[in-house]
């Protein structure tokens, strides 16, 4: 089994921080969709815990941490209360939330890949599950909110690609027995920086070669049309 790179208390604090910022993004989308308080709480919980829950079920780490640690369940509810009463203020700090979301993405894709390998998955599928840990909650959030997942939208800045890079770095480090606190941190930071650069310069994945679709951003689901 791979060595633990952080003490349990530090790892727990990092998990809660990531859960909180992901829950904020889910709760904000619920407010924009005019959900009631229960809907806001559901979307916050799903966004924050969905990726980790999927990972734990796949690798057989049951019951999942989301159902054994009360803090994991309560942190999205704290985010719900905050957004419910202060959502205009929270929305004005969206840039800061995006930065923390990018940090959470880096942490979760690295932690997800490592945990999947510890439970016996091969390197390729460990990296895939690391990606799912980072982006899974956001996909579930968008589906429940009746939107095309941001992961699949050409008009959104790169999100999955930075996570893929980070998870792949971890898998390669495991393969060459180079995984240590420095390289795992480097993988998380690389994911974080790539996501920030994608948001800053609006990097997007290429669409189909010689495509003939005339769809525009305004014609996509969830966008107003003239």
C-alpha atoms as a printed R data frame, in Angstrom:
    type eleno elety resid chain resno       x      y       z
1   ATOM     1    CA   UNK     A     1   0.000  0.000   0.000
2   ATOM     2    CA   UNK     A     2   1.211  3.504  -0.784
3   ATOM     3    CA   UNK     A     3   2.457  5.610   2.080
4   ATOM     4    CA   UNK     A     4   0.286  8.368   3.482
5   ATOM     5    CA   UNK     A     5   1.601 11.740   2.423
6   ATOM     6    CA   UNK     A     6  -0.381 13.774   4.930
7   ATOM     7    CA   UNK     A     7  -1.382 13.163   8.510
8   ATOM     8    CA   UNK     A     8  -5.012 12.067   8.880
9   ATOM     9    CA   UNK     A     9  -5.981 15.418  10.387
10  ATOM    10    CA   UNK     A    10  -4.413 17.391   7.531
11  ATOM    11    CA   UNK     A    11  -5.952 15.118   4.893
12  ATOM    12    CA   UNK     A    12  -9.338 15.450   6.571
13  ATOM    13    CA   UNK     A    13  -9.046 19.245   6.581
14  ATOM    14    CA   UNK     A    14  -8.105 19.266   2.890
15  ATOM    15    CA   UNK     A    15 -11.061 17.007   2.060
16  ATOM    16    CA   UNK     A    16 -13.462 19.276   3.936
17  ATOM    17    CA   UNK     A    17 -12.080 22.360   2.197
18  ATOM    18    CA   UNK     A    18 -12.569 20.764  -1.208
19  ATOM    19    CA   UNK     A    19 -16.049 19.572  -0.278
20  ATOM    20    CA   UNK     A    20 -16.992 23.068   0.876
21  ATOM    21    CA   UNK     A    21 -15.960 24.882  -2.310
22  ATOM    22    CA   UNK     A    22 -17.612 22.281  -4.527
23  ATOM    23    CA   UNK     A    23 -20.776 22.584  -2.427
24  ATOM    24    CA   UNK     A    24 -20.723 26.368  -2.914
25  ATOM    25    CA   UNK     A    25 -20.711 25.937  -6.692
26  ATOM    26    CA   UNK     A    26 -23.637 23.515  -6.506
27  ATOM    27    CA   UNK     A    27 -25.645 25.762  -4.212
28  ATOM    28    CA   UNK     A    28 -25.055 28.802  -6.438
29  ATOM    29    CA   UNK     A    29 -26.348 26.937  -9.484
30  ATOM    30    CA   UNK     A    30 -29.436 25.935  -7.506
31  ATOM    31    CA   UNK     A    31 -30.086 29.586  -6.631
32  ATOM    32    CA   UNK     A    32 -29.729 30.588 -10.282
33  ATOM    33    CA   UNK     A    33 -32.228 27.840 -11.167
34  ATOM    34    CA   UNK     A    34 -34.649 29.214  -8.535
35  ATOM    35    CA   UNK     A    35 -34.623 26.014  -6.440
36  ATOM    36    CA   UNK     A    36 -36.074 26.036  -2.946
37  ATOM    37    CA   UNK     A    37 -33.924 25.487   0.122
38  ATOM    38    CA   UNK     A    38 -34.217 21.699  -0.104
39  ATOM    39    CA   UNK     A    39 -33.144 21.760  -3.744
40  ATOM    40    CA   UNK     A    40 -30.199 23.989  -2.866
41  ATOM    41    CA   UNK     A    41 -29.096 21.534  -0.167
42  ATOM    42    CA   UNK     A    42 -29.451 18.530  -2.488
43  ATOM    43    CA   UNK     A    43 -27.422 20.147  -5.242
44  ATOM    44    CA   UNK     A    44 -24.747 21.216  -2.758
45  ATOM    45    CA   UNK     A    45 -24.475 17.686  -1.325
46  ATOM    46    CA   UNK     A    46 -24.375 16.010  -4.726
47  ATOM    47    CA   UNK     A    47 -21.742 18.374  -6.107
48  ATOM    48    CA   UNK     A    48 -19.513 18.040  -3.071
49  ATOM    49    CA   UNK     A    49 -19.778 14.298  -2.483
50  ATOM    50    CA   UNK     A    50 -20.732 12.777  -5.831
51  ATOM    51    CA   UNK     A    51 -17.238 12.165  -7.186
52  ATOM    52    CA   UNK     A    52 -15.879 10.629  -3.995
53  ATOM    53    CA   UNK     A    53 -19.013  8.538  -3.490
54  ATOM    54    CA   UNK     A    54 -18.729  7.106  -7.011
55  ATOM    55    CA   UNK     A    55 -15.039  6.311  -6.470
56  ATOM    56    CA   UNK     A    56 -15.632  4.548  -3.163
57  ATOM    57    CA   UNK     A    57 -18.460  2.430  -4.582
58  ATOM    58    CA   UNK     A    58 -16.352  1.375  -7.573
59  ATOM    59    CA   UNK     A    59 -13.345  0.327  -5.506
60  ATOM    60    CA   UNK     A    60 -15.421 -1.298  -2.781
61  ATOM    61    CA   UNK     A    61 -14.546  1.144   0.003
62  ATOM    62    CA   UNK     A    62 -17.902  0.700   1.689
63  ATOM    63    CA   UNK     A    63 -19.614  2.222   3.437
64  ATOM    64    CA   UNK     A    64 -18.304  5.317   1.595
65  ATOM    65    CA   UNK     A    65 -16.629  8.051   3.604
66  ATOM    66    CA   UNK     A    66 -19.591 10.323   2.827
67  ATOM    67    CA   UNK     A    67 -21.723  8.045   5.033
68  ATOM    68    CA   UNK     A    68 -19.262  7.458   7.851
69  ATOM    69    CA   UNK     A    69 -17.944 10.966   8.506
70  ATOM    70    CA   UNK     A    70 -20.527 13.451   9.766
71  ATOM    71    CA   UNK     A    71 -18.319 16.359   8.727
72  ATOM    72    CA   UNK     A    72 -18.525 15.292   5.085
73  ATOM    73    CA   UNK     A    73 -22.317 15.457   5.269
74  ATOM    74    CA   UNK     A    74 -22.553 18.673   7.271
75  ATOM    75    CA   UNK     A    75 -20.071 20.780   5.276
76  ATOM    76    CA   UNK     A    76 -22.361 21.046   2.222
77  ATOM    77    CA   UNK     A    77 -25.190 22.065   4.544
78  ATOM    78    CA   UNK     A    78 -23.009 24.881   5.894
79  ATOM    79    CA   UNK     A    79 -22.427 25.969   2.293
80  ATOM    80    CA   UNK     A    80 -26.195 25.788   1.699
81  ATOM    81    CA   UNK     A    81 -26.951 28.120   4.602
82  ATOM    82    CA   UNK     A    82 -24.238 30.531   3.501
83  ATOM    83    CA   UNK     A    83 -25.481 30.695  -0.086
84  ATOM    84    CA   UNK     A    84 -29.161 30.807   0.940
85  ATOM    85    CA   UNK     A    85 -28.701 33.985   2.951
86  ATOM    86    CA   UNK     A    86 -25.661 35.567   1.302
87  ATOM    87    CA   UNK     A    87 -25.786 34.464  -2.331
88  ATOM    88    CA   UNK     A    88 -25.394 38.019  -3.759
89  ATOM    89    CA   UNK     A    89 -22.171 38.380  -1.779
90  ATOM    90    CA   UNK     A    90 -20.986 34.886  -2.683
91  ATOM    91    CA   UNK     A    91 -21.630 35.510  -6.377
92  ATOM    92    CA   UNK     A    92 -19.506 38.665  -6.223
93  ATOM    93    CA   UNK     A    93 -16.648 36.513  -4.963
94  ATOM    94    CA   UNK     A    94 -17.131 33.933  -7.742
95  ATOM    95    CA   UNK     A    95 -13.567 34.457  -8.947
96  ATOM    96    CA   UNK     A    96 -12.258 33.424  -5.539
97  ATOM    97    CA   UNK     A    97 -14.611 30.432  -5.470
98  ATOM    98    CA   UNK     A    98 -13.272 29.375  -8.882
99  ATOM    99    CA   UNK     A    99  -9.718 29.470  -7.538
100 ATOM   100    CA   UNK     A   100 -10.630 27.233  -4.600
101 ATOM   101    CA   UNK     A   101 -12.595 24.972  -6.938
102 ATOM   102    CA   UNK     A   102  -9.453 24.581  -9.060
103 ATOM   103    CA   UNK     A   103  -7.489 23.724  -5.932
104 ATOM   104    CA   UNK     A   104 -10.099 21.153  -4.943
105 ATOM   105    CA   UNK     A   105  -9.949 19.653  -8.428
106 ATOM   106    CA   UNK     A   106  -6.190 19.185  -8.074
107 ATOM   107    CA   UNK     A   107  -6.431 17.637  -4.631
108 ATOM   108    CA   UNK     A   108  -9.301 15.319  -5.473
109 ATOM   109    CA   UNK     A   109  -7.892 13.947  -8.734
110 ATOM   110    CA   UNK     A   110  -4.590 13.132  -7.006
111 ATOM   111    CA   UNK     A   111  -6.249 11.638  -3.924
112 ATOM   112    CA   UNK     A   112  -8.720  9.700  -6.086
113 ATOM   113    CA   UNK     A   113  -5.993  8.154  -8.237
114 ATOM   114    CA   UNK     A   114  -3.935  7.195  -5.206
115 ATOM   115    CA   UNK     A   115  -6.854  5.656  -3.333
116 ATOM   116    CA   UNK     A   116  -7.986  3.691  -6.398
117 ATOM   117    CA   UNK     A   117  -4.487  2.199  -6.790
118 ATOM   118    CA   UNK     A   118  -4.345  1.343  -3.093
119 ATOM   119    CA   UNK     A   119  -7.542 -0.679  -3.562
120 ATOM   120    CA   UNK     A   120  -6.053 -2.754  -6.363
121 ATOM   121    CA   UNK     A   121  -6.945 -1.026  -9.622
122 ATOM   122    CA   UNK     A   122  -4.396 -0.864 -12.432
123 ATOM   123    CA   UNK     A   123  -2.660  2.381 -13.288
124 ATOM   124    CA   UNK     A   124  -4.900  3.312 -16.221
125 ATOM   125    CA   UNK     A   125  -8.141  2.774 -14.345
126 ATOM   126    CA   UNK     A   126  -6.745  4.410 -11.229
127 ATOM   127    CA   UNK     A   127  -6.161  7.558 -13.294
128 ATOM   128    CA   UNK     A   128  -9.662  7.288 -14.781
129 ATOM   129    CA   UNK     A   129 -11.161  7.023 -11.317
130 ATOM   130    CA   UNK     A   130  -9.032  9.958 -10.177
131 ATOM   131    CA   UNK     A   131 -10.584 12.001 -12.963
132 ATOM   132    CA   UNK     A   132 -14.062 10.824 -11.959
133 ATOM   133    CA   UNK     A   133 -13.394 11.841  -8.358
134 ATOM   134    CA   UNK     A   134 -12.546 15.368  -9.436
135 ATOM   135    CA   UNK     A   135 -15.306 15.985 -11.962
136 ATOM   136    CA   UNK     A   136 -18.063 13.536 -11.006
137 ATOM   137    CA   UNK     A   137 -19.880 15.835  -8.616
138 ATOM   138    CA   UNK     A   138 -20.083 18.596 -11.197
139 ATOM   139    CA   UNK     A   139 -21.548 16.220 -13.793
140 ATOM   140    CA   UNK     A   140 -24.245 15.052 -11.370
141 ATOM   141    CA   UNK     A   141 -24.961 18.680 -10.420
142 ATOM   142    CA   UNK     A   142 -25.557 19.691 -14.026
143 ATOM   143    CA   UNK     A   143 -27.709 16.649 -14.787
144 ATOM   144    CA   UNK     A   144 -29.960 17.306 -11.776
145 ATOM   145    CA   UNK     A   145 -30.197 20.973 -12.796
146 ATOM   146    CA   UNK     A   146 -31.299 19.911 -16.306
147 ATOM   147    CA   UNK     A   147 -28.221 21.296 -18.033
148 ATOM   148    CA   UNK     A   148 -25.722 19.747 -20.422
149 ATOM   149    CA   UNK     A   149 -22.769 18.917 -18.124
150 ATOM   150    CA   UNK     A   150 -20.040 21.535 -18.350
151 ATOM   151    CA   UNK     A   151 -17.650 18.649 -18.926
152 ATOM   152    CA   UNK     A   152 -19.248 18.093 -22.348
153 ATOM   153    CA   UNK     A   153 -19.703 21.705 -23.441
154 ATOM   154    CA   UNK     A   154 -17.409 23.233 -26.054
155 ATOM   155    CA   UNK     A   155 -18.162 26.752 -24.817
156 ATOM   156    CA   UNK     A   156 -16.687 26.131 -21.346
157 ATOM   157    CA   UNK     A   157 -13.058 26.477 -20.312
158 ATOM   158    CA   UNK     A   158 -11.082 23.258 -19.929
159 ATOM   159    CA   UNK     A   159 -11.953 21.398 -16.738
160 ATOM   160    CA   UNK     A   160 -11.457 17.690 -17.301
161 ATOM   161    CA   UNK     A   161  -8.158 18.060 -19.167
162 ATOM   162    CA   UNK     A   162  -6.278 19.530 -16.155
163 ATOM   163    CA   UNK     A   163  -7.641 16.689 -14.016
164 ATOM   164    CA   UNK     A   164  -6.558 14.139 -16.615
165 ATOM   165    CA   UNK     A   165  -3.058 15.593 -16.588
166 ATOM   166    CA   UNK     A   166  -2.845 15.472 -12.794
167 ATOM   167    CA   UNK     A   167  -4.196 11.928 -12.534
168 ATOM   168    CA   UNK     A   168  -1.846 10.760 -15.288
169 ATOM   169    CA   UNK     A   169   1.134 12.304 -13.515
170 ATOM   170    CA   UNK     A   170   0.250 10.350 -10.371
171 ATOM   171    CA   UNK     A   171  -0.138  7.111 -12.321
172 ATOM   172    CA   UNK     A   172   3.236  7.581 -14.020
173 ATOM   173    CA   UNK     A   173   4.892  8.363 -10.703
174 ATOM   174    CA   UNK     A   174   3.457  5.147  -9.270
175 ATOM   175    CA   UNK     A   175   4.669  3.161 -12.282
176 ATOM   176    CA   UNK     A   176   8.232  4.444 -11.953
177 ATOM   177    CA   UNK     A   177   8.171  4.320  -8.127
178 ATOM   178    CA   UNK     A   178   8.563  8.080  -7.903
179 ATOM   179    CA   UNK     A   179   5.412  8.914  -5.975
180 ATOM   180    CA   UNK     A   180   6.328 10.899  -2.891
181 ATOM   181    CA   UNK     A   181   5.108 14.058  -1.153
182 ATOM   182    CA   UNK     A   182   6.891 16.273  -3.672
183 ATOM   183    CA   UNK     A   183   5.608 14.571  -6.840
184 ATOM   184    CA   UNK     A   184   2.055 14.204  -5.527
185 ATOM   185    CA   UNK     A   185   2.033 17.891  -4.622
186 ATOM   186    CA   UNK     A   186   3.466 18.703  -8.049
187 ATOM   187    CA   UNK     A   187   0.618 16.806  -9.728
188 ATOM   188    CA   UNK     A   188  -1.999 18.679  -7.687
189 ATOM   189    CA   UNK     A   189  -0.340 22.042  -8.369
190 ATOM   190    CA   UNK     A   190  -0.079 21.269 -12.094
191 ATOM   191    CA   UNK     A   191  -3.801 20.535 -12.228
192 ATOM   192    CA   UNK     A   192  -4.513 23.720 -10.286
193 ATOM   193    CA   UNK     A   193  -2.354 25.930 -12.526
194 ATOM   194    CA   UNK     A   194  -3.692 24.425 -15.761
195 ATOM   195    CA   UNK     A   195  -7.253 25.061 -14.627
196 ATOM   196    CA   UNK     A   196  -6.435 28.672 -13.697
197 ATOM   197    CA   UNK     A   197  -4.730 29.225 -17.058
198 ATOM   198    CA   UNK     A   198  -7.730 27.723 -18.864
199 ATOM   199    CA   UNK     A   199 -10.041 30.162 -17.086
200 ATOM   200    CA   UNK     A   200  -7.692 33.099 -17.672
201 ATOM   201    CA   UNK     A   201  -7.132 32.501 -21.382
202 ATOM   202    CA   UNK     A   202 -10.391 30.646 -22.131
203 ATOM   203    CA   UNK     A   203  -8.729 27.475 -23.368
204 ATOM   204    CA   UNK     A   204 -11.232 25.056 -24.853
205 ATOM   205    CA   UNK     A   205 -11.056 21.588 -26.357
206 ATOM   206    CA   UNK     A   206 -11.248 21.346 -30.164
207 ATOM   207    CA   UNK     A   207 -14.500 20.360 -31.789
208 ATOM   208    CA   UNK     A   208 -14.990 17.839 -34.610
209 ATOM   209    CA   UNK     A   209 -12.798 18.336 -37.677
210 ATOM   210    CA   UNK     A   210 -14.676 19.997 -40.571
211 ATOM   211    CA   UNK     A   211 -17.851 20.041 -38.533
212 ATOM   212    CA   UNK     A   212 -20.960 21.339 -40.309
213 ATOM   213    CA   UNK     A   213 -23.051 22.182 -37.249
214 ATOM   214    CA   UNK     A   214 -24.136 25.810 -36.999
215 ATOM   215    CA   UNK     A   215 -25.016 25.585 -33.301
216 ATOM   216    CA   UNK     A   216 -23.961 28.613 -31.318
217 ATOM   217    CA   UNK     A   217 -23.488 29.145 -27.633
218 ATOM   218    CA   UNK     A   218 -26.886 30.827 -27.446
219 ATOM   219    CA   UNK     A   219 -28.555 27.733 -28.927
220 ATOM   220    CA   UNK     A   220 -27.192 25.348 -26.322
221 ATOM   221    CA   UNK     A   221 -29.533 23.992 -23.620
222 ATOM   222    CA   UNK     A   222 -29.799 26.321 -20.683
223 ATOM   223    CA   UNK     A   223 -29.072 29.408 -22.798
224 ATOM   224    CA   UNK     A   224 -31.657 32.000 -23.747
225 ATOM   225    CA   UNK     A   225 -32.536 32.203 -27.423
226 ATOM   226    CA   UNK     A   226 -33.716 35.177 -29.393
